[in-house]
Amino acid sequence: MASLETAAEHERILREIESTDTNCIGPTLRSVYDGQAHGLFMDKLEGRIRNHDREIEKMCNHHFQGFVDSITELLKVRGEAQKLKSQVIETNQRLQNDGKELLSPMEELKLCRLQQRNIATSIDKLTHCLPVLEMYSRLQEQMKAKRYYPALRTLELLEQTCLPQAGQYRFCSIMAENIPRLRTQIRDVSMSDLKDFLESIRKHSDKIGETAMKQAQLQRSVDSTLPHQQRAGSGRRARKEAGANTDLDGHGCSPLSEQDSGILDVEDEEEDEVPGAQDLVDFSPVYRCLHIYTGLGARDTFESYYRKQRRKQARLVLQPHSNMHETLDGYRRYFNQIVGFFVVEDHVLHTTQGLVNRAYVEELWELALSKTIAALRTHSSYCTDPDLVLDLKNLIVLFADTLQGYGFPVNQLFDMLLEIRDQYGEILLKKWNLTFRQILDLDNYSPIPVATEEEYRCITGQFPFQDPQLEKMPFPKKLPFSQFVPKVYSQLKEFIYACLKFSEDLHLSSTEIDDMIRKSTNLLLTRTLSHCLQYAIKKKNVGLAELVQIIINTTHLEQSCQFLEGFISNITNVPPDTVNATKLYGTSTFKDARHAAEEEIYTNLNQKIDQFLQLADYDWMAAQGGGQASDYLSDLIAFLCSTFTVFTHLPGKVAQTACMSACKHLSTSLLQLLLEADVRQVSMGALQQFNVDVRECERFARAGPVPGFQGDTLLLAFIDLRQLLDLFTQWDWSTYLADYGRPTCKYLRVNPHTALALLEKMRDTSRKNNVFAQFRKNERDKQKLIDTVVKQLRNLISAHQS
């Protein structure tokens, strides 16, 4: 069994040796020698070799005859080959001899061909180098001419196309090394131009804004003559067309602009045509720098720098001068700078792609709007001249309209104008306060004399006065009011005109304007004019005649309020009967002034009476009274008669009220004079003289110094004095004490306290007049009677108090 396996193994190894490359036979032989039967293997190998040798021998014997035939044929061919070789050698020798004559021309041809190839190569190289040199020369010329954007384009073409095609030459290397330096130079120079541009527009923003505002003002004057629909978008359309023209063929938009002739090209101001704001500025530095930085791949850097610098300039522009409020030119320069700034930004926004965007411009506008409104609120608060405030309002409206034409929202400016309107109203009130006071101070408080028809028509043209009876009277004649009536009425109309001027161009409806004017006029009437009238009434040294004239004047002014209402309606085109329309408070104002004047008349009249009473010099210890009234009272009555004669011109019941008030005050003052603490004793004779004076007062009252009293109504002012004096002169104490408290009492108006006080003074007089009165029976009886009456009066007072 083992021998079979060994034989099979040896057979496998032999097949492997036969089929395997000799280089890999080593491991196979090693497996033989590692075994124990390598002798047997050698025998098998020898047998296999002998088998192969026999097969080889058989094959050789099979092909031997063909081989012999081939050798025989080859030997036959050898002779022919020798002959051919000799012929070839002979032919070669002849060819060599013949070629010696052509060798020299061929060398010359070879040299010519080499030169020709070198020339072609040189031409080819020069063809590639000449564009480089020409382009570099053009680059130098462009740099020298400050055409930096074309130079940058040339530089890019030189670097990306020409130099790679030219090859590796020293001059190309030098050029390549200079390219970064030239780029840096172009970038720096363009940035320097941009800085010059920014500095220039900062300095010339005033002129740019002034031009834009002139355009807006011109456009507004043109629009005022056009139909509403036609002028709806004219300003905006004109601006867009101007911007479109600039985009298409304006030198500012061309990045290849070759002229840097200056930032501003201001035309003569004397020309009829106002140049456009965009026509004043050469924007080529901005466009050129933008394109250069875009070409350099640094557009973001340029945009960031431009916006940062413009923000800084915006803050400088928005910072007002400390004395801006002093003149209108200060405000105008401030507005011109702001408008100029945003005109430039708007133009850049519409003529560049992304250098500034709408969000950036709106952000700047919000900043400008807030700072501008704050500055105007601060500085306008210092203004005290209404004309300056009105001019400022017109300037703000023009400022707002100008920027609105460029698409900026300006509603907040018009809201602020409403605030300034209130301030303007306060300034007007202060101005008219001085005007009214001056009119009142300079007035003579006398009816206006009119000598001719022209004078009469002139005054009635200023003040709506109609009196058919007065018109029928011949000249010369007098108008019932003084000069301050037409002057005050004219000033009221001037105030209304001033309010109307401020309301113009504020985009308010007629109703809003009417309401504003009426409210302002009400403030003028109820606050300013009312205070001035009160001042004129309350000031020192004002006489009764002046007060009477003031009452007459205020009555006519009150009647003119309806004409003032119609005047406002006419200028605002709002009917006076419109729903929710504000009514004028003129009627109540003049009524209050008239009532104050009436009260002042009553007060002054009472003061005059007091002054006369201070002249009273009664002899309270007189034994017997005189037969006529005291001198001071006669003078007082004469004064009252003359005064009440003037009062007949007063309207209504003012004269009657004044007369009644004067009589009451005279009666009260006389009673106080009688009961004064300084008057310790009163004799019957003094009481009789006092009674004569009271009768004189009653005679004056009975005479009717002022018409309109019914019966003896005016006598009621002295009834308290009359009943008191009758009680003492008639010594009718029994009736008084018996009927006291009854409605039909004869001495109903006599107060027991008053009677007791006067009786005490008479008792003291009775005791001291006669030292020996106690020894006379009549005197003793009289004294007892007085004591009894005093006691009864005290009991009466005590009874009513309990």
Short mmCIF file of N, CA and C in Angstrom, two decimals, residues 502-597:
data_model
loop_
_atom_site.label_atom_id
_atom_site.label_comp_id
_atom_site.label_asym_id
_atom_site.label_seq_id
_atom_site.Cartn_x
_atom_site.Cartn_y
_atom_site.Cartn_z
N PHE A 502 -49.36 130.15 8.05
CA PHE A 502 -48.63 128.99 8.56
C PHE A 502 -49.29 127.69 8.11
N SER A 503 -50.58 127.71 7.89
CA SER A 503 -51.29 126.48 7.53
C SER A 503 -51.12 126.10 6.07
N GLU A 504 -50.60 127.02 5.27
CA GLU A 504 -50.44 126.73 3.85
C GLU A 504 -49.38 125.66 3.63
N ASP A 505 -49.60 124.80 2.66
CA ASP A 505 -48.63 123.76 2.24
C ASP A 505 -48.38 122.70 3.30
N LEU A 506 -49.24 122.62 4.30
CA LEU A 506 -49.07 121.58 5.32
C LEU A 506 -49.89 120.33 5.01
N HIS A 507 -50.48 120.29 3.83
CA HIS A 507 -51.30 119.15 3.42
C HIS A 507 -52.47 118.92 4.37
N LEU A 508 -53.06 120.04 4.84
CA LEU A 508 -54.22 119.96 5.73
C LEU A 508 -55.49 120.24 4.93
N SER A 509 -56.57 119.66 5.37
CA SER A 509 -57.85 119.92 4.73
C SER A 509 -58.37 121.29 5.15
N SER A 510 -59.34 121.78 4.40
CA SER A 510 -59.92 123.09 4.73
C SER A 510 -60.55 123.08 6.11
N THR A 511 -61.15 121.96 6.48
CA THR A 511 -61.77 121.86 7.81
C THR A 511 -60.72 121.94 8.90
N GLU A 512 -59.59 121.26 8.69
CA GLU A 512 -58.53 121.29 9.69
C GLU A 512 -57.95 122.70 9.81
N ILE A 513 -57.77 123.37 8.68
CA ILE A 513 -57.25 124.74 8.71
C ILE A 513 -58.24 125.65 9.43
N ASP A 514 -59.51 125.51 9.12
CA ASP A 514 -60.54 126.32 9.76
C ASP A 514 -60.55 126.09 11.27
N ASP A 515 -60.45 124.82 11.66
CA ASP A 515 -60.46 124.50 13.09
C ASP A 515 -59.24 125.08 13.79
N MET A 516 -58.07 124.98 13.14
CA MET A 516 -56.86 125.52 13.73
C MET A 516 -56.94 127.04 13.91
N ILE A 517 -57.44 127.72 12.87
CA ILE A 517 -57.55 129.19 12.94
C ILE A 517 -58.52 129.60 14.03
N ARG A 518 -59.63 128.89 14.12
CA ARG A 518 -60.63 129.25 15.13
C ARG A 518 -60.08 129.02 16.54
N LYS A 519 -59.39 127.91 16.73
CA LYS A 519 -58.83 127.66 18.06
C LYS A 519 -57.79 128.72 18.43
N SER A 520 -56.93 129.07 17.47
CA SER A 520 -55.92 130.10 17.74
C SER A 520 -56.58 131.44 18.02
N THR A 521 -57.62 131.75 17.24
CA THR A 521 -58.33 133.02 17.46
C THR A 521 -59.01 133.02 18.81
N ASN A 522 -59.54 131.90 19.22
CA ASN A 522 -60.16 131.82 20.55
C ASN A 522 -59.12 132.07 21.64
N LEU A 523 -57.92 131.52 21.46
CA LEU A 523 -56.86 131.79 22.44
C LEU A 523 -56.53 133.28 22.47
N LEU A 524 -56.49 133.88 21.28
CA LEU A 524 -56.21 135.31 21.22
C LEU A 524 -57.28 136.11 21.94
N LEU A 525 -58.53 135.70 21.76
CA LEU A 525 -59.63 136.44 22.37
C LEU A 525 -59.71 136.21 23.87
N THR A 526 -59.69 134.93 24.27
CA THR A 526 -59.94 134.61 25.68
C THR A 526 -58.74 134.83 26.57
N ARG A 527 -57.55 134.77 25.99
CA ARG A 527 -56.37 134.92 26.83
C ARG A 527 -55.69 136.26 26.63
N THR A 528 -55.29 136.52 25.39
CA THR A 528 -54.49 137.72 25.14
C THR A 528 -55.33 138.99 25.22
N LEU A 529 -56.34 139.07 24.37
CA LEU A 529 -57.15 140.29 24.34
C LEU A 529 -57.89 140.48 25.66
N SER A 530 -58.37 139.40 26.24
CA SER A 530 -59.06 139.51 27.52
C SER A 530 -58.13 140.08 28.59
N HIS A 531 -56.88 139.58 28.65
CA HIS A 531 -55.93 140.09 29.64
C HIS A 531 -55.60 141.56 29.37
N CYS A 532 -55.47 141.90 28.10
CA CYS A 532 -55.16 143.30 27.78
C CYS A 532 -56.32 144.21 28.19
N LEU A 533 -57.53 143.78 27.95
CA LEU A 533 -58.68 144.58 28.37
C LEU A 533 -58.75 144.69 29.89
N GLN A 534 -58.46 143.57 30.55
CA GLN A 534 -58.44 143.61 32.02
C GLN A 534 -57.35 144.56 32.51
N TYR A 535 -56.20 144.52 31.81
CA TYR A 535 -55.11 145.43 32.17
C TYR A 535 -55.55 146.88 31.99
N ALA A 536 -56.21 147.17 30.87
CA ALA A 536 -56.66 148.54 30.63
C ALA A 536 -57.71 148.98 31.64
N ILE A 537 -58.53 148.04 32.08
CA ILE A 537 -59.59 148.37 33.03
C ILE A 537 -59.03 148.56 34.44
N LYS A 538 -58.05 147.69 34.80
CA LYS A 538 -57.57 147.69 36.18
C LYS A 538 -56.40 148.64 36.43
N LYS A 539 -55.83 149.20 35.37
CA LYS A 539 -54.63 150.03 35.59
C LYS A 539 -55.01 151.29 36.37
N LYS A 540 -54.00 151.87 36.98
CA LYS A 540 -54.22 153.04 37.84
C LYS A 540 -54.60 154.26 36.99
N ASN A 541 -55.25 155.17 37.63
CA ASN A 541 -55.61 156.46 37.04
C ASN A 541 -56.60 156.34 35.88
N VAL A 542 -57.26 155.20 35.75
CA VAL A 542 -58.29 155.10 34.72
C VAL A 542 -59.55 155.78 35.25
N GLY A 543 -60.09 156.66 34.43
CA GLY A 543 -61.24 157.43 34.86
C GLY A 543 -62.55 156.76 34.51
N LEU A 544 -63.61 157.34 35.06
CA LEU A 544 -64.93 156.79 34.78
C LEU A 544 -65.30 156.96 33.31
N ALA A 545 -64.86 158.06 32.71
CA ALA A 545 -65.16 158.29 31.29
C ALA A 545 -64.49 157.21 30.43
N GLU A 546 -63.24 156.88 30.77
CA GLU A 546 -62.54 155.83 30.03
C GLU A 546 -63.24 154.48 30.20
N LEU A 547 -63.69 154.19 31.43
CA LEU A 547 -64.39 152.93 31.65
C LEU A 547 -65.70 152.87 30.88
N VAL A 548 -66.40 154.00 30.84
CA VAL A 548 -67.64 154.05 30.06
C VAL A 548 -67.35 153.78 28.59
N GLN A 549 -66.27 154.39 28.06
CA GLN A 549 -65.93 154.18 26.66
C GLN A 549 -65.51 152.74 26.40
N ILE A 550 -64.83 152.12 27.36
CA ILE A 550 -64.44 150.71 27.21
C ILE A 550 -65.67 149.83 27.10
N ILE A 551 -66.68 150.14 27.91
CA ILE A 551 -67.92 149.35 27.84
C ILE A 551 -68.56 149.51 26.47
N ILE A 552 -68.60 150.74 25.98
CA ILE A 552 -69.18 150.98 24.65
C ILE A 552 -68.37 150.25 23.58
N ASN A 553 -67.05 150.34 23.69
CA ASN A 553 -66.18 149.69 22.70
C ASN A 553 -66.36 148.18 22.70
N THR A 554 -66.37 147.57 23.87
CA THR A 554 -66.50 146.11 23.94
C THR A 554 -67.87 145.66 23.45
N THR A 555 -68.88 146.53 23.62
CA THR A 555 -70.21 146.19 23.09
C THR A 555 -70.17 146.10 21.57
N HIS A 556 -69.52 147.05 20.92
CA HIS A 556 -69.42 147.02 19.46
C HIS A 556 -68.53 145.87 18.99
N LEU A 557 -67.47 145.60 19.72
CA LEU A 557 -66.62 144.46 19.34
C LEU A 557 -67.38 143.15 19.49
N GLU A 558 -68.21 143.07 20.50
CA GLU A 558 -69.02 141.87 20.68
C GLU A 558 -69.98 141.69 19.50
N GLN A 559 -70.55 142.78 19.04
CA GLN A 559 -71.47 142.70 17.90
C GLN A 559 -70.75 142.33 16.60
N SER A 560 -69.42 142.59 16.54
CA SER A 560 -68.67 142.30 15.31
C SER A 560 -68.21 140.86 15.22
N CYS A 561 -68.44 140.07 16.26
CA CYS A 561 -67.95 138.68 16.26
C CYS A 561 -68.56 137.86 15.13
N GLN A 562 -69.81 138.14 14.80
CA GLN A 562 -70.43 137.39 13.71
C GLN A 562 -69.75 137.69 12.38
N PHE A 563 -69.29 138.93 12.21
CA PHE A 563 -68.55 139.26 10.98
C PHE A 563 -67.19 138.58 10.97
N LEU A 564 -66.59 138.43 12.15
CA LEU A 564 -65.31 137.73 12.25
C LEU A 564 -65.49 136.25 11.89
N GLU A 565 -66.59 135.67 12.32
CA GLU A 565 -66.90 134.28 11.95
C GLU A 565 -67.00 134.16 10.43
N GLY A 566 -67.71 135.09 9.81
CA GLY A 566 -67.85 135.05 8.36
C GLY A 566 -66.53 135.26 7.64
N PHE A 567 -65.67 136.12 8.21
CA PHE A 567 -64.36 136.35 7.61
C PHE A 567 -63.54 135.07 7.58
N ILE A 568 -63.54 134.33 8.69
CA ILE A 568 -62.80 133.07 8.75
C ILE A 568 -63.37 132.06 7.76
N SER A 569 -64.68 132.00 7.68
CA SER A 569 -65.31 131.06 6.75
C SER A 569 -64.95 131.39 5.30
N ASN A 570 -64.85 132.68 4.99
CA ASN A 570 -64.53 133.07 3.62
C ASN A 570 -63.11 132.67 3.22
N ILE A 571 -62.15 132.85 4.12
CA ILE A 571 -60.76 132.55 3.74
C ILE A 571 -60.46 131.07 3.82
N THR A 572 -61.27 130.29 4.54
CA THR A 572 -61.03 128.84 4.63
C THR A 572 -62.00 128.03 3.78
N ASN A 573 -63.02 128.71 3.22
CA ASN A 573 -64.04 128.03 2.40
C ASN A 573 -64.78 126.93 3.17
N VAL A 574 -64.96 127.15 4.46
CA VAL A 574 -65.71 126.22 5.29
C VAL A 574 -66.93 126.96 5.83
N PRO A 575 -68.13 126.51 5.53
CA PRO A 575 -69.33 127.20 6.03
C PRO A 575 -69.34 127.26 7.56
N PRO A 576 -69.82 128.35 8.12
CA PRO A 576 -69.81 128.47 9.58
C PRO A 576 -70.75 127.50 10.29
N ASP A 577 -71.73 126.97 9.56
CA ASP A 577 -72.67 126.04 10.18
C ASP A 577 -72.24 124.59 10.01
N THR A 578 -70.96 124.36 9.69
CA THR A 578 -70.46 122.99 9.54
C THR A 578 -70.54 122.26 10.87
N VAL A 579 -70.86 120.96 10.79
CA VAL A 579 -70.96 120.15 12.01
C VAL A 579 -69.59 120.11 12.70
N ASN A 580 -69.58 120.21 14.00
CA ASN A 580 -68.37 120.15 14.84
C ASN A 580 -67.43 121.33 14.61
N ALA A 581 -67.91 122.37 13.91
CA ALA A 581 -67.06 123.54 13.72
C ALA A 581 -66.90 124.28 15.04
N THR A 582 -65.68 124.72 15.32
CA THR A 582 -65.39 125.45 16.56
C THR A 582 -65.97 126.85 16.47
N LYS A 583 -66.66 127.26 17.51
CA LYS A 583 -67.25 128.59 17.55
C LYS A 583 -66.29 129.56 18.24
N LEU A 584 -66.34 130.81 17.81
CA LEU A 584 -65.50 131.82 18.44
C LEU A 584 -66.07 132.22 19.80
N TYR A 585 -65.16 132.45 20.74
CA TYR A 585 -65.56 132.84 22.09
C TYR A 585 -65.49 134.35 22.27
N GLY A 586 -65.55 135.09 21.16
CA GLY A 586 -65.43 136.55 21.27
C GLY A 586 -66.54 137.18 22.07
N THR A 587 -67.75 136.66 21.90
CA THR A 587 -68.89 137.24 22.62
C THR A 587 -68.68 137.17 24.12
N SER A 588 -68.30 135.99 24.60
CA SER A 588 -68.08 135.85 26.05
C SER A 588 -66.89 136.67 26.50
N THR A 589 -65.85 136.77 25.65
CA THR A 589 -64.67 137.57 26.02
C THR A 589 -65.05 139.02 26.24
N PHE A 590 -65.77 139.60 25.27
CA PHE A 590 -66.13 141.01 25.38
C PHE A 590 -67.18 141.24 26.47
N LYS A 591 -68.04 140.23 26.69
CA LYS A 591 -68.98 140.35 27.80
C LYS A 591 -68.25 140.40 29.14
N ASP A 592 -67.28 139.50 29.29
CA ASP A 592 -66.51 139.49 30.54
C ASP A 592 -65.77 140.81 30.73
N ALA A 593 -65.19 141.32 29.64
CA ALA A 593 -64.49 142.61 29.75
C ALA A 593 -65.47 143.73 30.11
N ARG A 594 -66.65 143.69 29.51
CA ARG A 594 -67.64 144.72 29.82
C ARG A 594 -68.10 144.62 31.27
N HIS A 595 -68.31 143.41 31.74
CA HIS A 595 -68.71 143.25 33.13
C HIS A 595 -67.62 143.71 34.07
N ALA A 596 -66.36 143.41 33.69
CA ALA A 596 -65.25 143.88 34.53
C ALA A 596 -65.20 145.40 34.55
N ALA A 597 -65.44 146.01 33.39
CA ALA A 597 -65.45 147.48 33.34
C ALA A 597 -66.60 148.03 34.17
#
